[in-house]
C-alpha atoms as one frame of an Amber mdcrd trajectory, in Angstrom:
protein
  25.197   4.100  19.366  25.145   0.479  20.566  21.677   0.992  22.032  20.403
   2.414  18.750  21.551  -0.681  16.873  19.682  -2.917  19.280  16.254  -1.342
  18.738  13.977  -3.965  17.284  10.550  -3.766  15.706   8.732  -5.229  18.703
  10.390  -2.793  21.125   9.625   0.191  18.915   6.052  -0.909  18.466   5.674
  -1.320  22.233   6.870   2.218  22.895   4.568   3.663  20.248   1.642   1.546
  21.492   2.128   2.873  25.004   2.256   6.491  23.811  -0.854   6.017  21.696
  -2.840   5.150  24.830  -2.329   8.626  26.286  -5.330  10.978  26.081  -3.467
  13.493  23.907  -2.826  10.818  21.271  -6.503   9.932  21.257  -7.290  13.583
  20.459  -5.094  13.784  17.357  -6.728  15.157  14.238  -6.966  13.249  10.925
  -4.204  15.386   9.342  -1.922  14.515  12.286  -2.621  10.811  11.802  -2.020
  11.207   8.076   1.418  12.704   8.782   2.204   9.817  11.153   1.076   7.280
   8.545   3.350   8.914   5.968   6.304   8.834   8.336   5.569   5.234   9.279
   5.553   4.172   5.629   9.053   5.579   5.247  10.671   4.385   8.475   9.070
   1.079   9.401   9.676  -1.505   6.688   8.226  -4.348   8.722   4.819  -2.662
   8.821   4.047  -3.336  12.488   3.596   0.317  13.331   0.999   0.913  10.612
  -1.291  -1.654  12.161  -0.770  -0.133  15.616  -1.433   3.421  14.389  -4.567
   2.582  12.441  -5.991   0.419  15.210  -5.183   2.806  18.070  -6.089   6.243
  16.796  -9.758   7.167  16.335  -8.800   9.915  13.865  -7.384   7.271  11.499
 -10.965   6.424  10.596 -11.555  10.097   9.787  -8.784  10.562   7.236 -10.297
  11.661   3.964 -10.255   9.590   0.787  -7.502  11.700  -0.802  -5.197  11.098
   2.162  -5.910   7.378   2.083  -5.330   7.221  -1.691  -1.981   9.006  -1.331
  -0.837   6.630   1.379  -2.017   3.576  -0.572  -0.088   4.816  -3.621   3.038
   5.257  -1.515   2.615   1.811   0.026   2.195   0.212  -3.414   5.239   2.035
  -4.797   7.285   0.854  -1.827   6.047  -2.749  -2.213   4.312  -2.467   1.153
   1.168  -4.406   0.249   0.359  -5.218   3.875   0.175  -1.489   4.669  -1.884
  -0.824   1.531  -4.361  -3.506   2.632  -4.660  -1.987   6.109  -5.289   1.450
   4.586  -7.854   0.127   2.114  -9.727  -1.479   4.998 -10.442   1.974   6.462
 -14.020   3.110   5.914 -12.813   6.285   4.205 -11.425   4.120   1.379 -15.050
   3.485   0.395 -15.217   7.169  -0.582 -12.490   6.830  -3.225 -13.788   7.911
  -6.622 -13.436   5.915  -9.832 -10.486   8.004 -11.089  -8.574   7.492  -7.836
  -9.202   3.762  -7.988  -8.097   3.647 -11.629  -4.912   5.553 -10.751  -4.193
   3.122  -7.905  -4.862   0.153 -10.188  -2.429   1.636 -12.721   0.170   2.081
  -9.993  -0.380  -1.491  -8.853  -0.207  -2.889 -12.388   3.223  -1.267 -12.817
   4.616  -3.199  -9.875   5.860  -6.669 -10.653   5.014  -7.763  -7.124   1.326
  -7.945  -8.013   2.243 -10.675 -10.489   4.932 -12.550  -8.571   3.950 -12.110
  -4.920   0.397 -13.186  -5.154  -0.708 -13.057  -1.511  -0.859  -9.493  -0.190
  -0.531  -7.745  -3.552  -3.568  -9.624  -4.818  -5.385  -8.606  -1.642  -4.730
  -4.978  -2.587  -6.130  -5.707  -6.038  -9.178  -7.451  -4.558  -9.868  -4.576
  -2.158  -9.504  -1.936  -4.882 -11.841  -3.828  -7.211 -14.392  -4.260  -4.427
 -14.675  -0.532  -3.691 -18.025   0.952  -4.770 -16.561   3.415  -7.299 -14.593
   0.662  -9.053 -17.908  -0.393 -10.582 -18.219   3.084 -12.111 -14.826   3.218
 -13.768 -14.860   4.572 -17.299 -13.914   2.180 -20.134 -11.005   4.396 -21.243
  -9.484   4.168 -17.745  -9.989   0.404 -17.735  -8.187   0.041 -21.053  -5.207
   1.931 -19.566  -5.098  -0.441 -16.603  -5.428  -3.525 -18.792  -2.752  -2.316
 -21.232  -0.347  -1.669 -18.359  -1.026  -5.135 -16.927  -0.346  -6.723 -20.300
   2.897  -4.741 -20.700   4.071  -5.889 -17.284   3.149  -9.497 -18.043   5.084
  -9.312 -21.331   8.088  -7.851 -19.509   7.951 -10.572 -16.862   7.764 -13.269
 -19.541  10.810 -11.779 -21.262  12.654 -11.781 -17.953  11.750 -15.418 -17.347
  12.815 -16.424 -20.846  16.057 -14.489 -20.473  16.878 -16.146 -17.178  15.983
 -19.606 -18.480  18.239 -19.095 -21.500  21.037 -18.080 -19.163  20.632 -21.356
 -17.304  19.373 -19.590 -14.216  16.274 -20.599 -12.326  16.144 -17.624 -10.015
  12.823 -16.435  -8.676  11.487 -13.033  -9.759  10.391 -12.100  -6.274
């Protein structure tokens, strides 16, 4: 059990990187990579493994848009913006349809991190808005996204006012 406690992110990434160089790993199918991505989202909070998986496995580029959308949604819900960015940089993300993009934008707008942790969360927003189908989003979907953003902003303002009235200057992040 002592050895288990001493496993660090760099060591784990090194082991996985080495295994990914084997020919069998290079022959994995997109659904296998998708399963590994899902597992990685749940076990590797630092996000190092996601980068290694996506960069090392050819089949990562062959995951379909639905798989990518599901993983991006999970990453957003887990406040893993770095992983969401890496997934949205895959070419298959370009195949996301307008409804999928709207659903991801809704998911993102419900996370306070998009408003208080500007760096990577805003990158997710930028990448989603830059996808081809985002330009084809229906007005009724856009109003849903905008309403959710405004609700979150109102909630955040209430939280700030509440903490300033309590004499606290704590950060929302």
